[in-house]
Structures are given as structure tokens and as C-alpha cells.
Amino acid sequence: MTDSGKYVEYIMEQAQKLLAIDSPSGYGREVREYLLKECEALGITAWPTVKGGVLADLGGRDPENAVLLEAHCDTLGAMVARIKENGRLQLTNIGGMKPANGEAENVRIITKSNGIYEGTCQLVNASVHVNGEYEQTTRTWDTVEILIDEKVSSREEAAALGIMPGDYVCFEPRTRVTASGYIKSRFLDDKLSAAILMGYARYLKEESVTPERKVYVHFTIYEEVGHGGSSPVPEGVTEAWSVDMGCVGEGLQCTEHQVSICAKDSGGPYNYEIVCRLIELAKGKGIGYAVDVYPHYGSDVETTLKAGHDIRHALIGPGVYASHGYERSHRDGVENTFRLIQAYLG
């Protein structure tokens, strides 16, 4: 099997580039254009979906028994719910974004017609030397707010900037890669796995590998709000996987250095035959892996099933700690995920 090291380097580079693109659920314009250009550079046939994602054809010999790999490029975020009288912004969350995780973070406010403004998410009355209830205040979307980094002190002044309800608020990812191989960032879920699929596409092209089965990749932009993988599914697909983050936490076996194979999550069990085959391959190829049951998790491929498609389904991904917060993974987990896909599909 081809040495995976150079593809891991490419994956880590792609992850950083994807993480630098703001793309909270439903705002997929820039990330879609980036993916299409990168696929074109790789010589991969890809096209935008009506819904706003990207579908790529990686080739393969058997189009009647095809595999669809799904990874989402949308992230958590927020939206302006209203402009307050003092010119500060009340938010409504997009996906599972938690106000406690957003507090004290830098943000970008994307207006519909007047550019982008910077700001900060802060607790209301955030000065500790003034607010005697600072520690006792429960962090909710009613108790945090956005301070716009412009000279505004009223609703009218904020509105004059072109800011209005419905504008996206994007949180700074703060991506860092350490010398020891860790990658830390918001939104590794799921841009790290999207980068892994880009790495697999590059491997197929550079090594002139034709998989036994036709392989498609769907980069979705609505996973965090629950319907990313509901469509489309190309004709001939009999199997679909979510390549998403593997959960790391108390009660689970997976670490950031492994590929996680999910047996069951909140939506129910994954296909038994695929899970068994993945375990068999991981053991046989010396791939670092763990099998876990996720207590609070749903994936793109479950929405593919709920849309009525008659397919077998699976969920794998690199171990990620602190999900939906400031997340951390490791290049080992990336490599093990890449190798498992490679071992299963060719």
C-alpha cells in the first residue's frame, strides 16, 4: 500500500485552508467555490448541488454498487436576531453552538450588502470590576451579546452600517497545528474529515488507482441543522458513509490518535456488516481504531436514510476531543482514517 505520509501532509494543509473559510450552516458560497476549484486542480469531476454543496465523482469500476462518502463543510455559528437599543447584537444560534463556548471570542458579522464587520461575543455587562453577578450569571443567548468593533451606541447607528437581523455571525476558528502533530481549532467537525476525503481523492489520482466500486463524495452544507445528507444520492449507490468526527470523552474508547468506528448513535445502529468489515480491515492492516457507541450524536448519513434511500450506512472519523467547542485532534487520527478508507475502497 502506498505510503500515506505525503497525503496526510496535504490533508493537514487542506484542513487549515477549509477552516479559514467562514461557512456556518446555509452560508456555503465561499467553501463551495473553494472545493470546486480544488477538485478541478486535482482533475476530479465535481459539480455544485442545487442545495449548495459539492458532489464529486472519484471514478471506479462498478457503477451499480457505488459508495457515497459524505463530509460536511458547514459549521456551527450564529445569526443576528435583533439589534438592541444600545447598538449591540442579540444572537440566535445556528446548530449546536453553545453561548458559553462563544463568550470572549472574536467574530465576523457578514452583512447582506455592506461588507463584513468585526466584533466580540461578550457577556452582557462583561466587566468583572463592575458586574458583581459575573460568576453567577448563566450563559445563554439572552445573556451574551455581540459588541461591534465600530463606534456605535444605538440601534440606528448599527443599522446604518448595514447590519440587520438575519446577518451571519462567524466565530474565529483559532486554528493551530503543533510540532507534536495536534491540530486545534473550532470546526474540526467536520472540516478535518472533508480534508481527509480531499486527500483520498488526490491519492486516487496521483497513484492512478481505480477503485473496484464507483466512489462519490458529497460535501454537504446543512449537517449541523439536520438535513445535509438528505440529498442528492447518485444512481447506483448502495452504501453511504458519514466521514465525520469520532467522539472522544469519558466512557468512550477512542482517542485523538485513532479512527473511530461508530456502532450506534442516537439515531440507532449502523450497518452491522460494514462495521464488522471495517474492524477486520483495521486489525489486519495495523490501523489504530476504536469502536464506540455515541450517546448524543446524529450524522449526515442518517438523514440520507430518512430521505428514503435504500442503502447500507456507516460512520467513521478521526477522534476529536471537546466537540462543538475548541476541538482537538491529531495527525495520527487523520492517517488512520485515511488508511481505513483506503483499505476498504482501494
Short mmCIF file of C-alpha atoms in Angstrom, two decimals:
data_model
loop_
_atom_site.label_atom_id
_atom_site.label_comp_id
_atom_site.label_asym_id
_atom_site.label_seq_id
_atom_site.Cartn_x
_atom_site.Cartn_y
_atom_site.Cartn_z
CA MET A 1 0.00 0.00 0.00
CA THR A 2 1.23 3.49 -0.86
CA ASP A 3 2.92 5.42 1.94
CA SER A 4 0.22 7.68 3.38
CA GLY A 5 2.58 10.29 4.85
CA LYS A 6 2.56 12.72 1.92
CA TYR A 7 -1.23 12.58 1.75
CA VAL A 8 -1.51 13.32 5.46
CA GLU A 9 0.57 16.47 4.87
CA TYR A 10 -1.82 17.50 2.12
CA ILE A 11 -4.82 16.75 4.36
CA MET A 12 -3.45 18.90 7.17
CA GLU A 13 -2.86 21.75 4.71
CA GLN A 14 -6.36 21.41 3.27
CA ALA A 15 -7.89 21.32 6.75
CA GLN A 16 -6.26 24.64 7.61
CA LYS A 17 -7.45 26.22 4.35
CA LEU A 18 -11.01 24.98 4.86
CA LEU A 19 -11.06 26.10 8.48
CA ALA A 20 -10.10 29.61 7.38
CA ILE A 21 -13.29 29.89 5.29
CA ASP A 22 -16.40 31.04 7.18
CA SER A 23 -19.24 28.59 6.49
CA PRO A 24 -21.92 28.35 9.20
CA SER A 25 -24.84 26.18 8.07
CA GLY A 26 -26.50 27.61 5.00
CA TYR A 27 -23.66 30.03 4.19
CA GLY A 28 -21.69 27.81 1.84
CA ARG A 29 -20.83 30.07 -1.07
CA GLU A 30 -17.10 30.53 -0.44
CA VAL A 31 -16.39 27.00 0.73
CA ARG A 32 -18.28 25.57 -2.25
CA GLU A 33 -16.21 27.61 -4.70
CA TYR A 34 -13.00 26.58 -2.95
CA LEU A 35 -13.89 22.88 -3.14
CA LEU A 36 -14.84 23.11 -6.81
CA LYS A 37 -11.52 24.80 -7.66
CA GLU A 38 -9.51 22.28 -5.66
CA CYS A 39 -11.30 19.35 -7.32
CA GLU A 40 -10.59 20.89 -10.71
CA ALA A 41 -6.90 21.25 -9.81
CA LEU A 42 -6.84 17.55 -8.87
CA GLY A 43 -8.53 16.54 -12.11
CA ILE A 44 -11.65 15.40 -10.26
CA THR A 45 -15.07 15.82 -11.87
CA ALA A 46 -17.21 17.80 -9.42
CA TRP A 47 -20.31 19.95 -9.61
CA PRO A 48 -22.43 22.09 -7.29
CA THR A 49 -25.66 20.62 -5.99
CA VAL A 50 -28.91 22.57 -6.13
CA LYS A 51 -28.86 22.70 -2.34
CA GLY A 52 -25.44 24.35 -2.33
CA GLY A 53 -23.00 21.54 -1.61
CA VAL A 54 -20.50 19.82 -3.88
CA LEU A 55 -20.73 16.33 -5.39
CA ALA A 56 -17.56 14.73 -6.79
CA ASP A 57 -17.06 11.59 -8.90
CA LEU A 58 -13.84 9.77 -7.96
CA GLY A 59 -14.29 7.02 -10.54
CA GLY A 60 -14.49 3.25 -10.06
CA ARG A 61 -15.31 0.08 -11.99
CA ASP A 62 -18.76 -0.87 -10.72
CA PRO A 63 -21.34 1.94 -11.01
CA GLU A 64 -24.17 -0.36 -9.91
CA ASN A 65 -22.65 -0.94 -6.45
CA ALA A 66 -21.35 2.55 -5.74
CA VAL A 67 -20.25 4.09 -2.44
CA LEU A 68 -21.10 7.64 -1.35
CA LEU A 69 -18.79 9.29 1.19
CA GLU A 70 -20.31 12.29 2.96
CA ALA A 71 -18.48 15.01 4.88
CA HIS A 72 -19.95 18.33 5.89
CA CYS A 73 -18.30 21.69 5.41
CA ASP A 74 -20.87 23.70 7.32
CA THR A 75 -20.09 24.69 10.88
CA LEU A 76 -21.75 25.99 13.99
CA GLY A 77 -22.31 29.71 14.24
CA ALA A 78 -24.93 32.32 14.94
CA MET A 79 -27.17 34.90 13.33
CA VAL A 80 -28.28 38.37 14.35
CA ALA A 81 -31.70 38.03 15.98
CA ARG A 82 -32.15 41.73 16.73
CA ILE A 83 -30.25 44.96 17.22
CA LYS A 84 -30.57 46.21 20.78
CA GLU A 85 -31.29 49.82 21.71
CA ASN A 86 -27.61 50.28 22.67
CA GLY A 87 -26.38 49.04 19.26
CA ARG A 88 -25.26 45.64 20.48
CA LEU A 89 -26.49 42.46 18.83
CA GLN A 90 -28.59 39.67 20.26
CA LEU A 91 -27.90 36.31 18.64
CA THR A 92 -29.74 33.16 17.72
CA ASN A 93 -27.57 30.08 17.43
CA ILE A 94 -27.01 28.03 14.29
CA GLY A 95 -26.71 24.34 15.09
CA GLY A 96 -25.40 23.30 18.48
CA MET A 97 -23.30 26.39 19.16
CA LYS A 98 -23.15 26.99 22.92
CA PRO A 99 -23.05 30.54 24.31
CA ALA A 100 -20.52 29.55 26.97
CA ASN A 101 -18.15 28.39 24.22
CA GLY A 102 -18.63 31.58 22.22
CA GLU A 103 -18.04 34.01 25.06
CA ALA A 104 -14.96 36.24 24.65
CA GLU A 105 -14.44 35.05 21.06
CA ASN A 106 -13.79 37.32 18.09
CA VAL A 107 -16.43 37.19 15.36
CA ARG A 108 -17.12 38.40 11.85
CA ILE A 109 -20.55 39.86 11.07
CA ILE A 110 -21.40 39.25 7.41
CA THR A 111 -23.89 41.81 6.19
CA LYS A 112 -26.10 41.24 3.19
CA SER A 113 -24.95 44.26 1.23
CA ASN A 114 -22.34 46.26 3.11
CA GLY A 115 -19.35 44.02 3.73
CA ILE A 116 -18.02 42.40 6.89
CA TYR A 117 -17.53 43.88 10.35
CA GLU A 118 -15.52 42.52 13.24
CA GLY A 119 -16.88 42.15 16.73
CA THR A 120 -16.61 40.26 20.01
CA CYS A 121 -19.02 37.95 21.78
CA GLN A 122 -19.21 39.01 25.42
CA LEU A 123 -21.34 38.50 28.48
CA VAL A 124 -23.78 41.38 28.95
CA ASN A 125 -22.06 43.74 31.40
CA ALA A 126 -18.78 41.86 30.96
CA SER A 127 -16.53 43.91 33.23
CA VAL A 128 -15.69 41.89 36.33
CA HIS A 129 -14.91 45.09 38.25
CA VAL A 130 -18.44 46.32 37.59
CA ASN A 131 -20.62 43.21 37.48
CA GLY A 132 -20.93 41.58 40.88
CA GLU A 133 -23.02 38.76 39.38
CA TYR A 134 -20.43 37.84 36.73
CA GLU A 135 -19.72 34.32 38.03
CA GLN A 136 -23.33 33.56 38.91
CA THR A 137 -24.74 34.51 35.50
CA THR A 138 -25.89 31.55 33.43
CA ARG A 139 -24.57 31.86 29.90
CA THR A 140 -27.50 31.82 27.46
CA TRP A 141 -28.16 33.54 24.16
CA ASP A 142 -30.02 36.18 26.19
CA THR A 143 -27.05 36.89 28.46
CA VAL A 144 -24.32 37.16 25.84
CA GLU A 145 -24.18 39.72 23.03
CA ILE A 146 -22.03 40.97 20.18
CA LEU A 147 -20.11 44.23 20.52
CA ILE A 148 -19.50 45.60 17.03
CA ASP A 149 -15.96 46.92 16.60
CA GLU A 150 -17.24 50.22 15.25
CA LYS A 151 -18.27 53.42 17.00
CA VAL A 152 -21.92 52.60 17.64
CA SER A 153 -24.09 53.21 20.70
CA SER A 154 -27.61 52.95 19.30
CA ARG A 155 -29.80 50.73 17.14
CA GLU A 156 -29.84 53.41 14.45
CA GLU A 157 -26.04 53.63 14.28
CA ALA A 158 -25.70 49.85 13.97
CA ALA A 159 -28.39 49.72 11.28
CA ALA A 160 -26.62 52.50 9.38
CA LEU A 161 -23.66 50.12 8.97
CA GLY A 162 -25.95 47.81 7.01
CA ILE A 163 -26.32 45.32 9.88
CA MET A 164 -29.74 43.72 10.20
CA PRO A 165 -31.47 40.63 11.62
CA GLY A 166 -30.52 37.53 9.65
CA ASP A 167 -26.88 38.51 9.17
CA TYR A 168 -24.47 35.65 9.83
CA VAL A 169 -22.09 35.85 12.78
CA CYS A 170 -18.98 33.69 12.29
CA PHE A 171 -16.75 32.73 15.21
CA GLU A 172 -12.98 32.80 14.88
CA PRO A 173 -11.69 29.20 14.48
CA ARG A 174 -8.24 29.90 16.05
CA THR A 175 -6.57 27.06 14.14
CA ARG A 176 -3.16 25.86 15.33
CA VAL A 177 -1.03 22.87 14.38
CA THR A 178 1.60 21.91 16.95
CA ALA A 179 5.05 20.44 16.35
CA SER A 180 3.82 17.30 18.11
CA GLY A 181 1.12 16.75 15.48
CA TYR A 182 -2.00 18.06 17.21
CA ILE A 183 -4.46 20.25 15.35
CA LYS A 184 -6.59 22.56 17.49
CA SER A 185 -9.46 24.60 16.13
CA ARG A 186 -13.12 25.27 16.20
CA PHE A 187 -14.96 23.36 13.48
CA LEU A 188 -12.67 20.35 13.05
CA ASP A 189 -16.17 18.88 12.99
CA ASP A 190 -16.20 18.32 10.08
CA LYS A 191 -13.65 20.17 8.01
CA LEU A 192 -10.93 17.78 9.13
CA SER A 193 -12.79 14.86 7.57
CA ALA A 194 -13.63 16.89 4.46
CA ALA A 195 -9.88 17.38 4.07
CA ILE A 196 -9.36 13.63 4.52
CA LEU A 197 -11.70 12.97 1.59
CA MET A 198 -9.78 15.52 -0.48
CA GLY A 199 -6.63 13.62 0.42
CA TYR A 200 -8.21 10.34 -0.67
CA ALA A 201 -9.23 11.92 -3.98
CA ARG A 202 -5.66 13.13 -4.53
CA TYR A 203 -4.30 9.66 -3.70
CA LEU A 204 -6.52 8.02 -6.32
CA LYS A 205 -5.39 10.49 -8.98
CA GLU A 206 -1.68 10.56 -8.20
CA GLU A 207 -1.33 6.80 -7.80
CA SER A 208 -3.62 6.05 -10.79
CA VAL A 209 -5.82 3.86 -8.59
CA THR A 210 -9.26 2.85 -9.88
CA PRO A 211 -11.47 1.54 -7.05
CA GLU A 212 -13.40 -1.67 -7.67
CA ARG A 213 -16.62 0.22 -6.90
CA LYS A 214 -17.67 3.63 -8.12
CA VAL A 215 -16.95 6.23 -5.41
CA TYR A 216 -18.71 9.57 -4.97
CA VAL A 217 -18.01 12.27 -2.39
CA HIS A 218 -20.68 14.69 -1.17
CA PHE A 219 -19.53 17.79 0.71
CA THR A 220 -22.69 18.99 2.46
CA ILE A 221 -23.52 22.39 3.98
CA TYR A 222 -26.54 21.71 6.22
CA GLU A 223 -25.41 18.88 8.53
CA GLU A 224 -25.33 20.98 11.68
CA VAL A 225 -29.02 21.78 11.27
CA GLY A 226 -30.06 18.23 10.44
CA HIS A 227 -30.61 17.77 6.70
CA GLY A 228 -27.24 17.91 4.98
CA GLY A 229 -27.18 14.36 3.61
CA SER A 230 -30.84 14.08 2.69
CA SER A 231 -29.99 14.66 -0.99
CA PRO A 232 -28.64 14.03 -3.56
CA VAL A 233 -27.70 10.35 -3.89
CA PRO A 234 -26.37 9.37 -7.32
CA GLU A 235 -27.89 6.42 -9.16
CA GLY A 236 -26.25 3.11 -8.33
CA VAL A 237 -25.24 3.98 -4.75
CA THR A 238 -25.82 1.04 -2.41
CA GLU A 239 -23.67 2.20 0.50
CA ALA A 240 -23.15 5.59 2.13
CA TRP A 241 -20.84 6.69 4.93
CA SER A 242 -20.60 9.79 7.03
CA VAL A 243 -16.92 10.60 7.44
CA ASP A 244 -17.27 12.87 10.43
CA MET A 245 -15.57 13.41 13.78
CA GLY A 246 -15.07 10.49 16.12
CA CYS A 247 -16.15 11.26 19.68
CA VAL A 248 -13.52 11.39 22.43
CA GLY A 249 -14.65 11.66 26.04
CA GLU A 250 -15.42 9.86 29.27
CA GLY A 251 -16.99 6.45 28.76
CA LEU A 252 -15.68 6.09 25.19
CA GLN A 253 -12.63 4.19 23.96
CA CYS A 254 -11.49 6.42 21.10
CA THR A 255 -8.51 8.77 21.36
CA GLU A 256 -7.38 11.58 19.10
CA HIS A 257 -4.80 9.18 17.62
CA GLN A 258 -7.33 6.67 16.31
CA VAL A 259 -10.06 6.30 13.74
CA SER A 260 -13.42 5.83 15.42
CA ILE A 261 -15.85 3.26 14.03
CA CYS A 262 -19.32 4.07 15.30
CA ALA A 263 -21.55 1.06 16.03
CA LYS A 264 -24.55 3.10 17.19
CA ASP A 265 -25.51 6.68 17.95
CA SER A 266 -28.71 8.47 18.94
CA GLY A 267 -30.24 7.54 15.58
CA GLY A 268 -29.71 3.82 16.08
CA PRO A 269 -27.22 1.16 14.95
CA TYR A 270 -25.08 1.40 11.84
CA ASN A 271 -24.89 -1.42 9.31
CA TYR A 272 -23.53 -4.47 11.10
CA GLU A 273 -21.75 -5.98 8.10
CA ILE A 274 -19.90 -2.77 7.30
CA VAL A 275 -18.89 -2.25 10.94
CA CYS A 276 -17.53 -5.81 11.11
CA ARG A 277 -15.65 -5.41 7.83
CA LEU A 278 -14.09 -2.13 9.00
CA ILE A 279 -12.92 -3.75 12.23
CA GLU A 280 -11.48 -6.71 10.32
CA LEU A 281 -9.56 -4.42 7.97
CA ALA A 282 -8.26 -2.21 10.79
CA LYS A 283 -6.95 -5.26 12.64
CA GLY A 284 -5.41 -6.78 9.53
CA LYS A 285 -3.71 -3.56 8.38
CA GLY A 286 -2.47 -2.45 11.81
CA ILE A 287 -4.69 0.64 11.74
CA GLY A 288 -5.26 2.30 15.12
CA TYR A 289 -9.01 2.18 15.74
CA ALA A 290 -11.73 2.09 18.38
CA VAL A 291 -15.38 1.04 18.27
CA ASP A 292 -17.80 3.18 20.22
CA VAL A 293 -21.45 3.97 20.85
CA TYR A 294 -22.09 7.74 20.77
CA PRO A 295 -24.73 8.91 23.28
CA HIS A 296 -25.51 12.33 21.75
CA TYR A 297 -24.80 12.29 18.03
CA GLY A 298 -26.51 12.35 14.66
CA SER A 299 -24.91 12.16 11.23
CA ASP A 300 -25.46 13.16 7.62
CA VAL A 301 -25.96 9.57 6.53
CA GLU A 302 -28.91 9.15 8.88
CA THR A 303 -30.69 11.91 7.02
CA THR A 304 -29.84 10.07 3.80
CA LEU A 305 -31.69 7.06 5.20
CA LYS A 306 -34.60 9.14 6.45
CA ALA A 307 -34.98 10.59 2.96
CA GLY A 308 -35.96 7.09 1.86
CA HIS A 309 -32.80 5.79 0.18
CA ASP A 310 -32.30 2.01 0.29
CA ILE A 311 -28.65 1.89 1.31
CA ARG A 312 -26.27 0.39 3.84
CA HIS A 313 -24.72 3.03 6.10
CA ALA A 314 -21.66 3.65 8.26
CA LEU A 315 -19.93 6.36 10.29
CA ILE A 316 -16.18 6.73 10.82
CA GLY A 317 -13.83 9.60 11.56
CA PRO A 318 -10.71 10.77 13.37
CA GLY A 319 -11.01 11.10 17.12
CA VAL A 320 -11.85 14.68 18.14
CA TYR A 321 -11.90 15.96 21.71
CA ALA A 322 -14.10 18.82 23.01
CA SER A 323 -16.69 18.52 20.26
CA HIS A 324 -18.66 21.70 19.45
CA GLY A 325 -16.10 23.68 21.44
CA TYR A 326 -12.41 24.37 20.85
CA GLU A 327 -11.71 20.97 19.37
CA ARG A 328 -8.50 18.96 19.16
CA SER A 329 -7.34 16.01 17.07
CA HIS A 330 -4.01 14.58 15.90
CA ARG A 331 -2.41 13.70 12.60
CA ASP A 332 -2.36 10.04 13.74
CA GLY A 333 -6.16 10.01 13.78
CA VAL A 334 -6.14 11.61 10.34
CA GLU A 335 -3.76 8.99 8.96
CA ASN A 336 -5.69 6.08 10.48
CA THR A 337 -8.95 7.38 8.98
CA PHE A 338 -7.32 7.82 5.57
CA ARG A 339 -5.83 4.31 5.72
CA LEU A 340 -9.15 2.71 6.67
CA ILE A 341 -10.90 4.33 3.71
CA GLN A 342 -8.02 3.27 1.50
CA ALA A 343 -8.14 -0.32 2.80
CA TYR A 344 -11.91 -0.63 2.31
CA LEU A 345 -12.26 1.01 -1.11
CA GLY A 346 -8.81 0.65 -2.69
#
